Amino acid sequence: MRMTVIGTGYLGAVHAACMADIGHEVLGVDVDVEKIRALTEGRPPFFEPGLDEVLTRALASKRLRFTTSLEEAARFGEVHFVCVGTPQRADSGAADMRHVDSVVDGLAARLEDSCLIVGKSTVPVGTTARLTARLATARDVELAWNPEFLREGFAVEDTLRPDRIVVGVTSARADRTLREVYAPMLAARIPYLSTDPATAELVKVSANSFLATKISFINAMAEICDAAGADVVTLADALGHDSRIGRRFLRAGLGFGGGCLPKDIRAFAARAEELGVGDALSFLGGVDAVNLRQRRRTVDVARELAGGCLTGRRIAVLGATFKPNSDDVRDSPALAVAAAVHGEGAEVRVHDPEGIHNARLAHPELRYESEPAVACAGADVVLHLTEWDSYRELDPDKMARVVRSPRLLDARNNLDAALWRSAGWTVRALGRSAPALAAAAL
C-alpha cells in the first residue's frame, strides 16, 4: 500500500521507517529541510534504540523515501498518516492544534483521488468531527483516528509489536483499509479495537492520565514515607502484589516529564472544561502539582546534603534526559533540578549518555562533561536524576575517590543504596528515610 507520513519527528520518523520495513511504500513528509536530508541519508534526527537499523533497511529496500512537498504527498498516498505535534499552547493548558489543522487544510486543497487520512497525533476529543468539516471540499476523502502508544526508548518495538491497535472510523471501508495497513500485526494476533473516532481519541489521553496519576500517587506516598520514617520501595512492592494495582509505574522518584504526559494531562483537563465537565478531571490538577513538587523536594534534599546552602558548592548531576534510552530533554525533571540548583549559586556539572547536545541547547548556562567521573570530580554532592543503566554500573569505591565529599541523592530510587553506603557514601533517596534505608540494607 502507498502511504504518506506527514511529520517526521519522533512519532513520524519511527512510523514511516517501520511501515516501510513491513512492506508498504512510504513517503515521509516534513517542512524541515535538514531533517529530511538527514533521514534520506539514513541518519535519525534523534536517538532511539533500533531506529537506525530499521531506517537503513527501509531505505535500502527502496520502499521509503522523504520529501518536503505536500503536493507530491497528496498525489502519492492512498493513506495519509498525520503525525505532527500538538504542543501545549503558550496561553493555556490546551493543545495547540495549528500543525494538525494546517496539514489537513493543505491536503484538502491538493487531494484529487479517493483516500483515507489517518490522524496519529494526540488530540482533544472531538477533533475528527471538527476536521471532517474542513475536508468538505475534498472528494471522496475520509478521516479516521489511530492514536499512537509509543514509549521513547522502545518506539520501534511498540510500533512493530504494539500492545494493541486502536482505530476510530466511520465506515467499513476505512476499517478495511487500516486492517490492511496493520495486516502483519493482526496476523501476529495483536489486539485490534475498531471504534468510533471520539472513543479512539480518548484512549491515548486516558492512558497517559492514568499512568501520570499512578506515578504521582506513589510520589505522594514517598512524601508521606519521608515524614513517617517508612520505606516507599517496600510499600510499592506490597501494593504491586495486589493484582488490581500492579507494580508497574509505582517507582517513586523525581516524577514524569517529556513531550507527552505533562502536556497531555493539561490538555485533557482543558478539553473537559470546554465540554462543561471540568470537575470530572479536576484531580489531574493535583497529579500535575505532585509531579512538579517532586522537583522542588529534590532541590530541597540536595540543599540539605550540601549543608543547608548550595551557593558555591560543586554539584554533579547524572542524567539530563527526561528518561533513559532517549536524547529527549523536553520538560526534563533532571534538567529542571539542575537549573534550579545552578540558580541557587551552585557550580553544576552534568553528564548524560545521549542527551548532552540537546541539554546544552536548552540550558547553556550549565557545564557538561562526557564522562561521569569527570562530572563528579571534586563534587560536594552527586545527584542521580535519570536512571540510565550505565549509572548502576558505576563503582562506588572509585567514585568516592574522585568526589570532594561522598554524598549521593538517588532521586530515581534506582541505585543499590547498600552498596554505595558500604563504600562510605551518605545516601538519600526520595521516600526512603535514613532508618528505612538502613533497614533495607539488612
Short mmCIF file of N, CA and C in Angstrom, two decimals, residues 13 17 33-48 50-61 64-66:
data_model
loop_
_atom_site.label_atom_id
_atom_site.label_comp_id
_atom_site.label_asym_id
_atom_site.label_seq_id
_atom_site.Cartn_x
_atom_site.Cartn_y
_atom_site.Cartn_z
N ALA A 13 8.90 9.73 12.17
CA ALA A 13 10.09 9.05 11.64
C ALA A 13 10.05 7.56 11.94
N ALA A 17 9.51 4.59 8.99
CA ALA A 17 10.51 3.55 8.81
C ALA A 17 9.92 2.16 9.04
N VAL A 33 13.90 21.03 6.10
CA VAL A 33 14.78 20.54 5.04
C VAL A 33 15.93 19.72 5.61
N GLU A 34 16.53 20.18 6.70
CA GLU A 34 17.66 19.47 7.29
C GLU A 34 17.25 18.10 7.83
N LYS A 35 16.07 18.03 8.41
CA LYS A 35 15.58 16.76 8.93
C LYS A 35 15.36 15.76 7.78
N ILE A 36 14.77 16.25 6.69
CA ILE A 36 14.54 15.39 5.53
C ILE A 36 15.86 14.92 4.94
N ARG A 37 16.85 15.80 4.89
CA ARG A 37 18.15 15.42 4.36
C ARG A 37 18.79 14.32 5.23
N ALA A 38 18.71 14.51 6.56
CA ALA A 38 19.30 13.52 7.46
C ALA A 38 18.62 12.17 7.31
N LEU A 39 17.31 12.15 7.26
CA LEU A 39 16.57 10.88 7.12
C LEU A 39 16.87 10.21 5.79
N THR A 40 16.96 10.99 4.73
CA THR A 40 17.28 10.44 3.41
C THR A 40 18.66 9.79 3.41
N GLU A 41 19.56 10.34 4.22
CA GLU A 41 20.91 9.78 4.34
C GLU A 41 21.00 8.67 5.37
N GLY A 42 19.86 8.31 5.96
CA GLY A 42 19.84 7.22 6.93
C GLY A 42 20.26 7.63 8.32
N ARG A 43 20.17 8.92 8.64
CA ARG A 43 20.57 9.42 9.95
C ARG A 43 19.34 9.88 10.73
N PRO A 44 18.89 9.14 11.73
CA PRO A 44 17.76 9.59 12.54
C PRO A 44 18.07 10.93 13.19
N PRO A 45 17.10 11.85 13.24
CA PRO A 45 17.36 13.16 13.83
C PRO A 45 17.30 13.17 15.35
N PHE A 46 17.16 12.02 15.95
CA PHE A 46 17.13 11.88 17.41
C PHE A 46 17.59 10.48 17.76
N PHE A 47 17.92 10.27 19.03
CA PHE A 47 18.38 8.95 19.46
C PHE A 47 17.18 8.09 19.85
N GLU A 48 17.08 6.94 19.23
CA GLU A 48 16.04 5.96 19.56
C GLU A 48 16.61 4.59 19.26
N GLY A 50 17.46 1.15 17.99
CA GLY A 50 16.94 0.31 16.91
C GLY A 50 16.46 1.05 15.69
N LEU A 51 16.25 2.37 15.80
CA LEU A 51 15.68 3.10 14.66
C LEU A 51 16.67 3.18 13.50
N ASP A 52 17.94 3.35 13.78
CA ASP A 52 18.89 3.48 12.69
C ASP A 52 18.93 2.22 11.83
N GLU A 53 18.83 1.04 12.47
CA GLU A 53 18.83 -0.21 11.71
C GLU A 53 17.58 -0.34 10.83
N VAL A 54 16.42 -0.02 11.40
CA VAL A 54 15.17 -0.12 10.64
C VAL A 54 15.17 0.89 9.49
N LEU A 55 15.64 2.11 9.77
CA LEU A 55 15.70 3.14 8.74
C LEU A 55 16.63 2.72 7.60
N THR A 56 17.77 2.16 7.94
CA THR A 56 18.73 1.71 6.92
C THR A 56 18.11 0.63 6.04
N ARG A 57 17.43 -0.34 6.67
CA ARG A 57 16.79 -1.41 5.90
C ARG A 57 15.71 -0.86 4.98
N ALA A 58 14.90 0.04 5.51
CA ALA A 58 13.78 0.59 4.73
C ALA A 58 14.27 1.39 3.54
N LEU A 59 15.32 2.18 3.73
CA LEU A 59 15.87 2.95 2.61
C LEU A 59 16.49 2.03 1.56
N ALA A 60 17.19 1.00 2.03
CA ALA A 60 17.83 0.07 1.10
C ALA A 60 16.80 -0.69 0.27
N SER A 61 15.62 -0.91 0.83
CA SER A 61 14.57 -1.65 0.13
C SER A 61 13.91 -0.81 -0.96
N LEU A 64 11.07 3.30 1.04
CA LEU A 64 10.97 4.51 1.86
C LEU A 64 11.77 5.64 1.24
N ARG A 65 11.14 6.79 1.12
CA ARG A 65 11.85 8.00 0.74
C ARG A 65 11.19 9.19 1.42
N PHE A 66 11.81 10.35 1.29
CA PHE A 66 11.35 11.52 2.02
C PHE A 66 11.28 12.73 1.09
#
